[in-house]
CSV table of C-alpha atoms in Angstrom, one decimal:
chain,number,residue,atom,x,y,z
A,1,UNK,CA,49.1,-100.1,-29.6
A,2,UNK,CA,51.6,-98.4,-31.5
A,3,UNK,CA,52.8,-94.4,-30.5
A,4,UNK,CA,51.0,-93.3,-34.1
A,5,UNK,CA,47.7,-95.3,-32.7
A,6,UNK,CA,48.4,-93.9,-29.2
A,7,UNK,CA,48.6,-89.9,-30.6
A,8,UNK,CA,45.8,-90.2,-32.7
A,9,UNK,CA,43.7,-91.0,-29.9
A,10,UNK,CA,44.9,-88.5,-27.4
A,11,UNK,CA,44.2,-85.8,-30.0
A,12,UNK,CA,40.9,-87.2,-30.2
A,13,UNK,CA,40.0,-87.0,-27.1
A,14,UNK,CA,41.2,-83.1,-27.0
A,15,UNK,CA,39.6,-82.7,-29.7
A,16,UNK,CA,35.9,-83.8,-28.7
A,17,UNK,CA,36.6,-83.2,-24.9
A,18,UNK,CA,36.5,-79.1,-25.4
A,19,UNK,CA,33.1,-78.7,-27.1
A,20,UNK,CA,31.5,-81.7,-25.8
A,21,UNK,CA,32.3,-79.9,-22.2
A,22,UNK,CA,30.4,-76.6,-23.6
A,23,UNK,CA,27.9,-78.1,-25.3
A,24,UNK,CA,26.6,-79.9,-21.8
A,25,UNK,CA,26.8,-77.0,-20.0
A,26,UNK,CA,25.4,-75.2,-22.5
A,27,UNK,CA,22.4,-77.6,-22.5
A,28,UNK,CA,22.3,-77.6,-18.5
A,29,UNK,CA,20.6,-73.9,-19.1
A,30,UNK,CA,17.7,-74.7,-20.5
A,31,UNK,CA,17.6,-78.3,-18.3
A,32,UNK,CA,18.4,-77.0,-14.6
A,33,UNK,CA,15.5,-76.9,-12.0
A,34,UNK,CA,13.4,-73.8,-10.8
A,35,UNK,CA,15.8,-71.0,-9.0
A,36,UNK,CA,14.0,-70.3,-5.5
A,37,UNK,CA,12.9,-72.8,-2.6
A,38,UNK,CA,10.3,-72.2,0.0
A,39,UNK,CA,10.0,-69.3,1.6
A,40,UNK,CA,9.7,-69.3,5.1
A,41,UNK,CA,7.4,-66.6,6.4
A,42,UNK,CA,8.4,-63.8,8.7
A,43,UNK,CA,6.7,-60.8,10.6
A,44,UNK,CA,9.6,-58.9,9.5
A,45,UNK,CA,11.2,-58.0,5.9
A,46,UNK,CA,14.6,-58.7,5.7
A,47,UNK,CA,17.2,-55.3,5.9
A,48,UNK,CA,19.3,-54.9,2.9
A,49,UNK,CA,22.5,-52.5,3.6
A,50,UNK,CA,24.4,-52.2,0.1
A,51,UNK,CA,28.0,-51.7,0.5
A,52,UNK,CA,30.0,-49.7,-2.6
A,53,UNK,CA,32.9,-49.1,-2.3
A,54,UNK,CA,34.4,-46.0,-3.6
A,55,UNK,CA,38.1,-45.5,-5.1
A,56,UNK,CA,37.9,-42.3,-7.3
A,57,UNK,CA,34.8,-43.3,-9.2
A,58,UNK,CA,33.5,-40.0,-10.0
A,59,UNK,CA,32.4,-41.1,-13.3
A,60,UNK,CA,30.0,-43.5,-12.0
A,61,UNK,CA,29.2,-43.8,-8.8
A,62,UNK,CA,26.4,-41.3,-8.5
A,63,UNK,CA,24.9,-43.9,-11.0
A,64,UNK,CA,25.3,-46.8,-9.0
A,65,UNK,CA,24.0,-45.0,-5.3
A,66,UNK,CA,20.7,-44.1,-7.5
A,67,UNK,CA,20.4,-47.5,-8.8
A,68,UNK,CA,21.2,-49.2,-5.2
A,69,UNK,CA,18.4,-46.7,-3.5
A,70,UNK,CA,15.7,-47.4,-6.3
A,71,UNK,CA,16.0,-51.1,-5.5
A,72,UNK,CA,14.8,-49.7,-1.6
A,73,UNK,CA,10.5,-51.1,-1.3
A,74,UNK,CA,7.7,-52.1,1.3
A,75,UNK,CA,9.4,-55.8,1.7
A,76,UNK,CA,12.7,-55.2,1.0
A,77,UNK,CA,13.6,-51.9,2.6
A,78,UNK,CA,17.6,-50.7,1.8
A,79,UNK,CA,20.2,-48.6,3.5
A,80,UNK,CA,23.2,-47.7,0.8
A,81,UNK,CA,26.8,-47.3,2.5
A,82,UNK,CA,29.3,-45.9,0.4
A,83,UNK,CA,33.0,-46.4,1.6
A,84,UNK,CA,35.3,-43.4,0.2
A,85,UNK,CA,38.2,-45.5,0.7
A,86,UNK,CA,40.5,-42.2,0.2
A,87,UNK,CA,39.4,-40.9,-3.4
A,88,UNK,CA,41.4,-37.8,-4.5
A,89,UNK,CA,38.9,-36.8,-7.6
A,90,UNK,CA,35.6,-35.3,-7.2
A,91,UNK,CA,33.9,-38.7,-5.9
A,92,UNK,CA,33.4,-36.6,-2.5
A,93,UNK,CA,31.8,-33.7,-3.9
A,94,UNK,CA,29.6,-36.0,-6.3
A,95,UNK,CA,28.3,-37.8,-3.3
A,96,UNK,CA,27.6,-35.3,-1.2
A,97,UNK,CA,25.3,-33.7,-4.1
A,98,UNK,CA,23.1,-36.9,-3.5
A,99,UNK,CA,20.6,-36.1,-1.0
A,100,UNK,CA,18.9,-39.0,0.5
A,101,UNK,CA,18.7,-39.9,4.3
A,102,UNK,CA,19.7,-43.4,3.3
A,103,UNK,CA,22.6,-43.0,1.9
A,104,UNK,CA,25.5,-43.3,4.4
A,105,UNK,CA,28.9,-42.0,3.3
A,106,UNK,CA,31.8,-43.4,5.3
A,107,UNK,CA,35.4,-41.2,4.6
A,108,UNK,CA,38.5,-43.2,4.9
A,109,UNK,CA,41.3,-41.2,4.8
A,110,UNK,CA,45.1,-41.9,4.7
A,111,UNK,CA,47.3,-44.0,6.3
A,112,UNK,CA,44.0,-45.9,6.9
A,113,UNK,CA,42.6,-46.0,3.4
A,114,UNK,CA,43.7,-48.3,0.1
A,115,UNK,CA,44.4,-50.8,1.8
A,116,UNK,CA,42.3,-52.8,-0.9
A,117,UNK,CA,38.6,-53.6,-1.1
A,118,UNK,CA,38.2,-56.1,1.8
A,119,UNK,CA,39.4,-53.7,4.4
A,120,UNK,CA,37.2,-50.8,2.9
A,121,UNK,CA,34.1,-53.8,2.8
A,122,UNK,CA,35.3,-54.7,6.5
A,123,UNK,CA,35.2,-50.8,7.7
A,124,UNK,CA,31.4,-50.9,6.6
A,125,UNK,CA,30.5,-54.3,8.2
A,126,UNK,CA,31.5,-52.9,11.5
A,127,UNK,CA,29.7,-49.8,10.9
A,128,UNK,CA,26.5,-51.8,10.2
A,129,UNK,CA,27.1,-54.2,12.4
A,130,UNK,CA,26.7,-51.9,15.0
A,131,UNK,CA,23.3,-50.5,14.1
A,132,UNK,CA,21.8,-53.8,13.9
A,133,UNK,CA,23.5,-54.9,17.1
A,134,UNK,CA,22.1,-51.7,19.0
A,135,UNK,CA,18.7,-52.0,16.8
A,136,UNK,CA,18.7,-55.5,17.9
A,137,UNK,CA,18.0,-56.3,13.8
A,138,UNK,CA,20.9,-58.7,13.4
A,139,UNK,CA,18.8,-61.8,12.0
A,140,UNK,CA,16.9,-60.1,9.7
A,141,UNK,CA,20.1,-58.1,8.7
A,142,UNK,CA,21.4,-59.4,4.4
A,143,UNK,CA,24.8,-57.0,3.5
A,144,UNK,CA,25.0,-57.1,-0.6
A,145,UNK,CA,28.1,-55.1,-2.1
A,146,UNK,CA,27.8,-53.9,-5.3
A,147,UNK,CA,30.9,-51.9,-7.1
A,148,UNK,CA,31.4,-48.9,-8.6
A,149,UNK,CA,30.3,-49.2,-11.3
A,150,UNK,CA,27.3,-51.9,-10.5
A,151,UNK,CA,23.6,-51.4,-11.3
A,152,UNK,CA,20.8,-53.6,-9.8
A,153,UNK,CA,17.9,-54.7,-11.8
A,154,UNK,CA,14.3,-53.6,-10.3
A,155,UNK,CA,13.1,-56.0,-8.3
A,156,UNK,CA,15.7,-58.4,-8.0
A,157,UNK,CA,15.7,-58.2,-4.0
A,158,UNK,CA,12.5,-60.2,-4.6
A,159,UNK,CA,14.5,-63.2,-5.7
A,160,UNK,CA,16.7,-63.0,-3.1
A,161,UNK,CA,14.4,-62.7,-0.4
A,162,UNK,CA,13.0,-65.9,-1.7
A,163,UNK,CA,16.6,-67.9,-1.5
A,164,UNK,CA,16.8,-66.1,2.1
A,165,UNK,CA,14.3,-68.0,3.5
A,166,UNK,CA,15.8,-70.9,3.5
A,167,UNK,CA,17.4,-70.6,6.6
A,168,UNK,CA,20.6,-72.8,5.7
A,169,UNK,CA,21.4,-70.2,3.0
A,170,UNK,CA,23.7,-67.9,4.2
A,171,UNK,CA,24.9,-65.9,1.1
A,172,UNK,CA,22.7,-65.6,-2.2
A,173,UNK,CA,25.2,-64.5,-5.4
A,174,UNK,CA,23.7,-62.4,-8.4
A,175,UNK,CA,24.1,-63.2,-11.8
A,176,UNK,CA,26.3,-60.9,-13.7
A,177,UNK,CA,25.8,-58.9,-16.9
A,178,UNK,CA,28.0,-56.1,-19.2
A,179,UNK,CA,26.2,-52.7,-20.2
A,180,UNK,CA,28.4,-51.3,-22.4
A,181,UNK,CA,28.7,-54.5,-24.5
A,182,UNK,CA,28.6,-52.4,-27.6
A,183,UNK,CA,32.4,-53.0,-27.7
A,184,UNK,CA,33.5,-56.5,-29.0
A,185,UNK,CA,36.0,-57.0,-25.8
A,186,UNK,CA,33.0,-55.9,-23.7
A,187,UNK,CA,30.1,-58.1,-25.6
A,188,UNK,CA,32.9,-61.2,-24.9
A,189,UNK,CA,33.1,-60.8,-21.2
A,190,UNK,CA,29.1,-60.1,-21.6
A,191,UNK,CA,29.0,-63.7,-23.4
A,192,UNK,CA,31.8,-64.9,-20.6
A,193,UNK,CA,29.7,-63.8,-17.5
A,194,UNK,CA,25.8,-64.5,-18.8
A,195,UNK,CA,26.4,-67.3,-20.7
A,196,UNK,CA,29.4,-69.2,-19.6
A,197,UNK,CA,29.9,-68.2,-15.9
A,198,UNK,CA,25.7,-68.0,-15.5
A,199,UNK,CA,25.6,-72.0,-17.0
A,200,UNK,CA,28.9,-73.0,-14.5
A,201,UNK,CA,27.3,-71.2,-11.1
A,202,UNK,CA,24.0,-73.0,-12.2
A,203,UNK,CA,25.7,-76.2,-12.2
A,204,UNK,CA,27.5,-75.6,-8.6
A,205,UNK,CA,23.6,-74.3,-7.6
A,206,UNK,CA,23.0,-78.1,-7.9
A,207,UNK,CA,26.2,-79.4,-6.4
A,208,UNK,CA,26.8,-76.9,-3.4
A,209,UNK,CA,29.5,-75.3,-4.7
A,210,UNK,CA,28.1,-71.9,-5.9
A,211,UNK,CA,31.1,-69.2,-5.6
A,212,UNK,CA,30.7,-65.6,-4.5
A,213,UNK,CA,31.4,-62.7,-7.0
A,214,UNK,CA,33.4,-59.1,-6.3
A,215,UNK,CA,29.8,-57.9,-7.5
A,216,UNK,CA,26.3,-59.1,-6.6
A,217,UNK,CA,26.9,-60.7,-3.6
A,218,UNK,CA,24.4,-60.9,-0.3
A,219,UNK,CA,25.2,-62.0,2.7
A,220,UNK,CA,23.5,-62.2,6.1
A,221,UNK,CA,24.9,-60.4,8.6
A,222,UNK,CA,25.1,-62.9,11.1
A,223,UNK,CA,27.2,-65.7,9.0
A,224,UNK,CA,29.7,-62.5,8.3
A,225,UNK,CA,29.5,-62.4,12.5
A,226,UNK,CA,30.5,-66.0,12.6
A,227,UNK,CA,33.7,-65.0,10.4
A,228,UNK,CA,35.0,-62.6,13.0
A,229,UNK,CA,35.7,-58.7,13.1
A,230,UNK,CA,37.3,-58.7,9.4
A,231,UNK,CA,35.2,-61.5,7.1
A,232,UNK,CA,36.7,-60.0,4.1
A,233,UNK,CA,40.3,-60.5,3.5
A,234,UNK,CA,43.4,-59.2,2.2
A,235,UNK,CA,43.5,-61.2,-0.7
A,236,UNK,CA,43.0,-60.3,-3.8
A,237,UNK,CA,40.0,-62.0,-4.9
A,238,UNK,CA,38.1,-61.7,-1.6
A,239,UNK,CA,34.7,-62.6,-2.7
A,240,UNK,CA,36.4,-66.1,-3.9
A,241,UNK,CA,38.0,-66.4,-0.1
A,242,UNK,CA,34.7,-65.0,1.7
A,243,UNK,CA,32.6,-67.8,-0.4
A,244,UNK,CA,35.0,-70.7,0.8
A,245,UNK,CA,35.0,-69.4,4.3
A,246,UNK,CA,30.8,-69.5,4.4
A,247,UNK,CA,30.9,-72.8,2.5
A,248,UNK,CA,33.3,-74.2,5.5
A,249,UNK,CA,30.5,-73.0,8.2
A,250,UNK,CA,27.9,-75.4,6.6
A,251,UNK,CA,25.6,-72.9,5.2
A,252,UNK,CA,24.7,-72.7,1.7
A,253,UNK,CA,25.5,-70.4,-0.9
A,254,UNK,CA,22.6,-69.9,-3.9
A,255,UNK,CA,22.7,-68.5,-7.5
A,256,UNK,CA,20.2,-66.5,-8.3
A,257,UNK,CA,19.3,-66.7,-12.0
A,258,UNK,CA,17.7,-63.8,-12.8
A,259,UNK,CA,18.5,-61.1,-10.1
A,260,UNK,CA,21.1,-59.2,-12.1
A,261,UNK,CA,24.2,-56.7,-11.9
A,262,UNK,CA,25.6,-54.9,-14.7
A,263,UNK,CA,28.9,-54.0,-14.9
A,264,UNK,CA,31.2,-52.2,-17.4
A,265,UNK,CA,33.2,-54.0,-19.2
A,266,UNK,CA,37.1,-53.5,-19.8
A,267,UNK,CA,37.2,-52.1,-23.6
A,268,UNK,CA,41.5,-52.1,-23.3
A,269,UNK,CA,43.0,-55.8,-24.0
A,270,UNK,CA,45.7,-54.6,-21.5
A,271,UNK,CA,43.7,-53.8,-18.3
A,272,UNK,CA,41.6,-56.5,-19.4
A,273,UNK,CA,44.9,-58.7,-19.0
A,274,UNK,CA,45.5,-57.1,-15.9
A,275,UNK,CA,42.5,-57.6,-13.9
A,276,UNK,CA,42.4,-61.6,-15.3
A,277,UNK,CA,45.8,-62.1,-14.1
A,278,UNK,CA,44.7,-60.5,-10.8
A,279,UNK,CA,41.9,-62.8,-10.8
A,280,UNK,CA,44.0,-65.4,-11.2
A,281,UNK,CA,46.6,-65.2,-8.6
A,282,UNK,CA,43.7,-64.6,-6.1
A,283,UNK,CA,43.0,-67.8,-6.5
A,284,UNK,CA,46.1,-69.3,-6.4
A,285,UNK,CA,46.5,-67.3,-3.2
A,286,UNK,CA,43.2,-69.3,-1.9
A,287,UNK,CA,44.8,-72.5,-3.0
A,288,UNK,CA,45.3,-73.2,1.1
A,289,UNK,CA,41.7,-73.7,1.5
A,290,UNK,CA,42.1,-77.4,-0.1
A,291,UNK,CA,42.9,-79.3,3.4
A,292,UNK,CA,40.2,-77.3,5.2
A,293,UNK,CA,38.1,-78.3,2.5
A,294,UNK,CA,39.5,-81.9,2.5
A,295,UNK,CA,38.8,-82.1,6.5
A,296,UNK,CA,35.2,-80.5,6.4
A,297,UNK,CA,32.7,-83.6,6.8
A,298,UNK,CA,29.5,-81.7,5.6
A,299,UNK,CA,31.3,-81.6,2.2
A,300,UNK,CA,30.1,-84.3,0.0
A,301,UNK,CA,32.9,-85.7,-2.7
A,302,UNK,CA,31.2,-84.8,-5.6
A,303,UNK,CA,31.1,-80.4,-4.2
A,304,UNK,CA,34.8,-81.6,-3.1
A,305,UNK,CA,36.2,-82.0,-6.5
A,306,UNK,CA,34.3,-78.9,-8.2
A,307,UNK,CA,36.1,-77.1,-5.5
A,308,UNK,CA,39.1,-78.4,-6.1
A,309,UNK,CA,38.6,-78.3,-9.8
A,310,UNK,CA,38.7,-74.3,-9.6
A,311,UNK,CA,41.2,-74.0,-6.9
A,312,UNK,CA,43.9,-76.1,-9.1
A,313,UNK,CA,43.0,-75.5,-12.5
A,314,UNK,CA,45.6,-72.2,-12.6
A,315,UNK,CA,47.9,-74.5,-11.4
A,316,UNK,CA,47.7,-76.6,-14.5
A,317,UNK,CA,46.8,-74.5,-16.8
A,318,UNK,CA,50.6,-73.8,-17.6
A,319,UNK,CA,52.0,-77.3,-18.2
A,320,UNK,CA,48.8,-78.1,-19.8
A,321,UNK,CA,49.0,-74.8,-22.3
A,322,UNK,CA,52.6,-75.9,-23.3
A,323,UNK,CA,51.8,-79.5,-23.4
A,324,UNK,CA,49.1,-78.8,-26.1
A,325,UNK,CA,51.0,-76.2,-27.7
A,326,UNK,CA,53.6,-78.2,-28.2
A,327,UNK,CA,51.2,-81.8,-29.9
A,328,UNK,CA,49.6,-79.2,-32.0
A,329,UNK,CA,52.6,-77.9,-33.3
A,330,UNK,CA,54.1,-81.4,-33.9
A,331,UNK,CA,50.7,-82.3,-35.6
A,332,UNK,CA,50.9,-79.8,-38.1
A,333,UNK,CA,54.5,-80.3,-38.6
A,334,UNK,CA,54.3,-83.8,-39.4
A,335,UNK,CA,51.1,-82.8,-41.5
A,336,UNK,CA,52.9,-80.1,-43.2
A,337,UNK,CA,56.2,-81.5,-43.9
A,338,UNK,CA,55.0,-85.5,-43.9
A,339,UNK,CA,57.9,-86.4,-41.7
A,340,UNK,CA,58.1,-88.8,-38.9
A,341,UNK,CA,58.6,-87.9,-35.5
A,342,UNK,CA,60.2,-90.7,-33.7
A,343,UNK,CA,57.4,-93.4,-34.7
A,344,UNK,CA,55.0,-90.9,-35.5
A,345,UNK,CA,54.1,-90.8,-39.1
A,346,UNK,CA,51.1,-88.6,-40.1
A,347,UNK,CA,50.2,-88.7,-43.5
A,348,UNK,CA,50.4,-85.2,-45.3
A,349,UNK,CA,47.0,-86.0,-47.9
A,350,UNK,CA,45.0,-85.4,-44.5
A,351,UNK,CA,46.6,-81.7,-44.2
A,352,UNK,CA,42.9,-80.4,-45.3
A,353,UNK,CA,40.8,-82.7,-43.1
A,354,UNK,CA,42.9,-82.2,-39.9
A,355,UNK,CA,42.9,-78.7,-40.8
A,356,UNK,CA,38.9,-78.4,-40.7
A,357,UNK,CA,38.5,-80.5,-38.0
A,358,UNK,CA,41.0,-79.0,-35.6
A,359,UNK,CA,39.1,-75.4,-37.2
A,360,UNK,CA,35.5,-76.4,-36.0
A,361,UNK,CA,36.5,-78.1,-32.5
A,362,UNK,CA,38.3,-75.1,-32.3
A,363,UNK,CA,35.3,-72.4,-33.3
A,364,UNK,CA,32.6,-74.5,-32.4
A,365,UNK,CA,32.3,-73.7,-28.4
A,366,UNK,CA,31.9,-70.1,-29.1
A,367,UNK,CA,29.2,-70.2,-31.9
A,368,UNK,CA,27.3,-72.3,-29.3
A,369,UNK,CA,27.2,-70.0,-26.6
A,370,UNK,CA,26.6,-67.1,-29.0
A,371,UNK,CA,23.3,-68.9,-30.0
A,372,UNK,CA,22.9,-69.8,-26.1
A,373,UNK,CA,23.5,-65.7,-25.8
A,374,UNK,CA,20.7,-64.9,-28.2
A,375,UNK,CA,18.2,-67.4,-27.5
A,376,UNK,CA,18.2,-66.9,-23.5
A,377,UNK,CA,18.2,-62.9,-23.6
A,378,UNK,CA,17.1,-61.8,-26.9
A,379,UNK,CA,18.9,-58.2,-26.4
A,380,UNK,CA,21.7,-58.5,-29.4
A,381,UNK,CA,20.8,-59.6,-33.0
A,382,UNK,CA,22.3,-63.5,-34.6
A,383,UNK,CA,25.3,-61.6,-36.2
A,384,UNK,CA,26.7,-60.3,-33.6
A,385,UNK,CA,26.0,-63.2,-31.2
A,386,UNK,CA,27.8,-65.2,-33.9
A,387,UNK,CA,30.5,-63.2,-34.4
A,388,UNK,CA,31.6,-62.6,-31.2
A,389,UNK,CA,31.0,-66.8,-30.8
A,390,UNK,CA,34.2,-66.3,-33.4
A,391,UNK,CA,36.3,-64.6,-31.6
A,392,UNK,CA,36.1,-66.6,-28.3
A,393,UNK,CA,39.2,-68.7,-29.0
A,394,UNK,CA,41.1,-65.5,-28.7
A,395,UNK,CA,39.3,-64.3,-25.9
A,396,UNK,CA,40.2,-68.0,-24.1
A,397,UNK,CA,43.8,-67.4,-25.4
A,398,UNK,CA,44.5,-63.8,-23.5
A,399,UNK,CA,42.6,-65.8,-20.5
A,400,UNK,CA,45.7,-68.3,-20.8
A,401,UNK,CA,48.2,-65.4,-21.0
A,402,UNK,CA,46.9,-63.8,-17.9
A,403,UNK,CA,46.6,-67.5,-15.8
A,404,UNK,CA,50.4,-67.6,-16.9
A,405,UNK,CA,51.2,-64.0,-15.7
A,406,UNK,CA,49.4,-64.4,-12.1
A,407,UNK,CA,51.7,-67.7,-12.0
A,408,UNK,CA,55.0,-66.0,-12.1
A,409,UNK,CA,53.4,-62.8,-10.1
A,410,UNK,CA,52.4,-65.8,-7.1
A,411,UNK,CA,56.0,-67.4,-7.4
A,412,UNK,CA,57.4,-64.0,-7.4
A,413,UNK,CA,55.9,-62.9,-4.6
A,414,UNK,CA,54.5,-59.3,-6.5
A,415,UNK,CA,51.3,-58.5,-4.8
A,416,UNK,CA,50.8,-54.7,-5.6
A,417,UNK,CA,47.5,-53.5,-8.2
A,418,UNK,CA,46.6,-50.6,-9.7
A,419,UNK,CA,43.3,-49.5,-10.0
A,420,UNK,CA,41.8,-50.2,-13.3
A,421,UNK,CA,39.8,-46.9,-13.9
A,422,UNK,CA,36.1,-46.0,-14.9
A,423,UNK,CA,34.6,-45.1,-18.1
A,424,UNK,CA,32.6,-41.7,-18.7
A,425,UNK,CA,29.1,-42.7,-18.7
A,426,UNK,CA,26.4,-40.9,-20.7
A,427,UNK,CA,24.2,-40.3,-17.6
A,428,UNK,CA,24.7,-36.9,-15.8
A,429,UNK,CA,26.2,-37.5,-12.6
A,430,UNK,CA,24.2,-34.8,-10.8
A,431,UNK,CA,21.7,-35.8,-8.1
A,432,UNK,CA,18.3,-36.6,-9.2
A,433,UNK,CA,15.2,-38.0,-7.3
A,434,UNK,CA,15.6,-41.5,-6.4
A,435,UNK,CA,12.1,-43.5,-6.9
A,436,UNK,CA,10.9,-45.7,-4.0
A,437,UNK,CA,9.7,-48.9,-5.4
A,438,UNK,CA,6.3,-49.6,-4.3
């Protein structure tokens, strides 16, 4: 087979590889089986304690306590804990307007406070941990954590009673939605999360491999007891770490498909660069779990390689980015100027083809999950599902950037983060009446 032969076909197989991929997954939506398994009955509900924790988020965590209380009912009664991990705004004052007696506000104060969200999440497990302990309520105990800026959807604790009890589930993860998707950059992270993300965790549902989020996660209480006196970690993406660690005890972790947080979504391309390429050297920072992972004998082969498929994919997203950089650009050069490169001849009459097809394996991917995004929620109209399907390439290319970024910040050895801060939200922050769902 001759090096021209032997391009061609590698650039086929790019080419068709990428939407092919999306197109499957996209298709595995509408395919996968029915969320839920069979609940096993109990005398006693299950005890929710949500965990928010609180880093000057004046602007919207009097929003997200309301929310987290209304979700409190007959079968799934709740306890809110916010952590004040040291704010200096009016996030005090704005929580101590909220009258409720089950809200629980724990103060963290300096030299103790921002050390990062697992040690403020690890400060309220103990704190809970030792009501249920002296309660004797430890089995029937779920912690969920919800940010800042997080609101539940009514109801939802019903679905994850339901994953509860099966009793080898020992974390259930929500599904994952933007609010103020009015904004382009938001609406693609709104695509991102309940299109791309919701068809991926769906997929792992199946496999075993389901990961927990920074937002929307539920835990038992006991499996966090198994993990010692500090289950969340230092690292920066300690939901990725804390989902690992449960998966290496044997217990399950379950997607639930229709129990939803909302989030805001970053609106600045920068932050929104910073918090991916925060993302991303968290989990480079997990990449240790692989021979743990590799010993554990209740992990099958196929739930081994999706694990290792997102443990080592920002390892090779670098030498993969400028390995295809680099064939594209001597594609189109040889298209361009007709030129041979080395043995490679392309011939320049196919400019207009290649063109269009490299255009539509290109654009195609994002148009699908725009019609995915319409179809399955019905909330946005066709245009601007489509439109935002457009500009996904760019959205995957500053996704790129940032993998590249956390790279050199792992190599480097830079581990310090700012706080990305909170938009105003349109909702008063004063206290109101918090419902009790029936």
């Amino acid at each position: 087979m001759s090096d021209t032969t032997q391009f061609a076909t590698f650039m086929l197989v790019l080419l068709v590889f990428w939407p092919s991929y999306n197109l499957v997954l996209a298709l595995f939506v509408w395919w996968r089986p029915k969320p839920g398994g069979p609940e096993v009955p109990s005398r006693h509900p299950l005890q929710y304690w949500i965990i928010i924790p609180a880093l000057n988020e004046e602007r919207v965590v009097a929003n997200t306590v309301r929310s987290a209380l209304a979700l409190d009912g007959a079968r799934t009664p709740v306890q809110v804990v916010v952590v004040d991990d040291g704010s200096d705004d009016g996030t005090p004052h704005v929580l101590a307007e909220i009258d409720d007696h089950r809200l629980h506000v724990l103060r963290r104060n300096l030299p103790d406070a921002r050390k990062g969200k697992g040690e403020a999440l690890n400060h309220a497990f103990r704190y809970v941990r030792g009501i249920a302990e002296e309660t004797g309520t430890v089995h029937r105990t779920v912690i969920g954590v919800i940010d800042g800026d997080g609101r539940g959807a009514p109801g939802m604790l019903s679905e994850i009673t339901s994953y509860f009890g099966q009793r080898d589930v020992g974390a259930v993860q929500c599904r994952v939605r933007i609010h103020n998707r009015t904004n382009l950059l938001a609406f693609l992270q709104d695509l991102e999360f309940s299109c791309v993300v919701d068809a991926s965790q769906s997929l792992r549902d199946v496999v075993g491999t389901v990961g927990l989020g920074g937002n929307g996660q539920f835990v038992r209480l006991a499996t966090l007891m198994q993990l010692g006196d500090a289950p969340w970690s230092a690292c920066l993406v300690e939901d990725l770490e804390l989902g690992l660690r449960v998966h290496l005890t044997g217990q399950r972790i379950r997607y639930a498909t229709h129990a939803t947080i909302t989030q805001q979504g970053l609106v600045d391309v920068n932050r929104l660069l910073r918090q991916r390429t925060r993302w991303g050297q968290g989990n480079l920072q997990c990449l240790g779990y692989v021979p743990k992972l590799l010993r554990a004998k209740h992990v099958g082969s196929v739930a081994l390689l999706e694990f290792l498929q997102y443990l080592l994919t920002p390892w090779l997203v670098a030498p993969m980015t400028l390995l295809i950089t680099a064939l594209v650009g001597i594609n189109f050069y040889a298209q361009f100027s007709g030129h041979s490169i080395g043995s490679l001849t392309v011939n320049s009459g196919n400019t207009l083809l290649a063109l269009a097809i490299w255009l539509v394996a290109l654009v195609l991917p994002g148009l699908i999950w725009g019609v995915v995004h319409r179809l399955k929620h019905g909330d946005e109209p066709m245009w601007r599902c489509l439109a935002v399907g457009l500009a996904y390439p760019a959205f995957l290319i500053l996704g790129s950037i940032s993998t590249l970024r956390a790279l050199y910040r792992h190599v480097a050895g830079r581990k310090s983060w700012a706080k990305t801060e909170r938009l105003v939200e349109k909702e008063s922050p004063a206290s109101k009446p918090v419902p009790r769902v029936a």
